[in-house]
CSV table of C-alpha atoms in Angstrom, one decimal:
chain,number,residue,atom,x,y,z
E,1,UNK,CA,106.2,96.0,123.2
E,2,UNK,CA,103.4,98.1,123.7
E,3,UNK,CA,105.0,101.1,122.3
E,4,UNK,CA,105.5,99.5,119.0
E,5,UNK,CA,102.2,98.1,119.3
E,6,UNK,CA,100.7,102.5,119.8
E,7,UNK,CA,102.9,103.2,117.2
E,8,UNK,CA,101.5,100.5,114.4
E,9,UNK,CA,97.9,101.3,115.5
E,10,UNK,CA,98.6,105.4,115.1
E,11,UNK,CA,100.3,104.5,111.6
E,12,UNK,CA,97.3,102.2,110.7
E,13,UNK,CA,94.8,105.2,111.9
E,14,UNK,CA,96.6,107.7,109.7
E,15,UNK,CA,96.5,105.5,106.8
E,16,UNK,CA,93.0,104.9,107.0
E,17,UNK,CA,92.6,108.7,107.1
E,18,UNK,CA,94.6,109.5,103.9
E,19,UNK,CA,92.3,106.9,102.0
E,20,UNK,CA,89.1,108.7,103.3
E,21,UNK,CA,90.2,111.6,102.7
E,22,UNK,CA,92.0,111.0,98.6
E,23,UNK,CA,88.7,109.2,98.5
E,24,UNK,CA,86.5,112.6,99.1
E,25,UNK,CA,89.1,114.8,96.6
E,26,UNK,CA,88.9,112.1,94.1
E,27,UNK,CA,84.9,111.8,94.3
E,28,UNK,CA,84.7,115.8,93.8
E,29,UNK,CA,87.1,115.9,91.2
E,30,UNK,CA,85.0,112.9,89.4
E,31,UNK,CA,81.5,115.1,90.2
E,32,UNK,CA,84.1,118.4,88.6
E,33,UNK,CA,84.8,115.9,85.8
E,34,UNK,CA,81.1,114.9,85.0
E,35,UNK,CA,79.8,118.3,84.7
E,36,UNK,CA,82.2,119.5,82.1
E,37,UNK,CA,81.7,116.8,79.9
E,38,UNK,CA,77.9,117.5,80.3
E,39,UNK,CA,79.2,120.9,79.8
E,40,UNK,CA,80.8,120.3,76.5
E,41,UNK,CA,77.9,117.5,75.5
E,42,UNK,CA,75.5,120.6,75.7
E,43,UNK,CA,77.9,123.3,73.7
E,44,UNK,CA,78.4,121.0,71.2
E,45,UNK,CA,75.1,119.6,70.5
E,46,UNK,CA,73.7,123.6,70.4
E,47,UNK,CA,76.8,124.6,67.9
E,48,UNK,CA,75.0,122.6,65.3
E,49,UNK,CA,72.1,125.1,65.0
């Protein structure tokens, strides 16, 4: 019993890890995201002149 009982906690730990972690590449990727469009907000708004 307690093996099974190790093995769910180590599965739940790991899970909780992979969130974290998508969590942090998805939050960079968004902050990547922002500045192009800032980016492209700036290029276009100076190809007018």
């Amino acid at each position: 019993m307690g093996y099974i009982a190790w093995l769910a906690f180590a599965v739940a730990v790991g899970a909780m890890f992979e969130a974290s972690t998508t969590r942090k590449k998805l939050e960079k990727r968004l902050n990547e995201l922002e500045v192009e469009v800032e980016l492209l907000k700036y290029d276009k708004k100076h190809k007018e002149f």
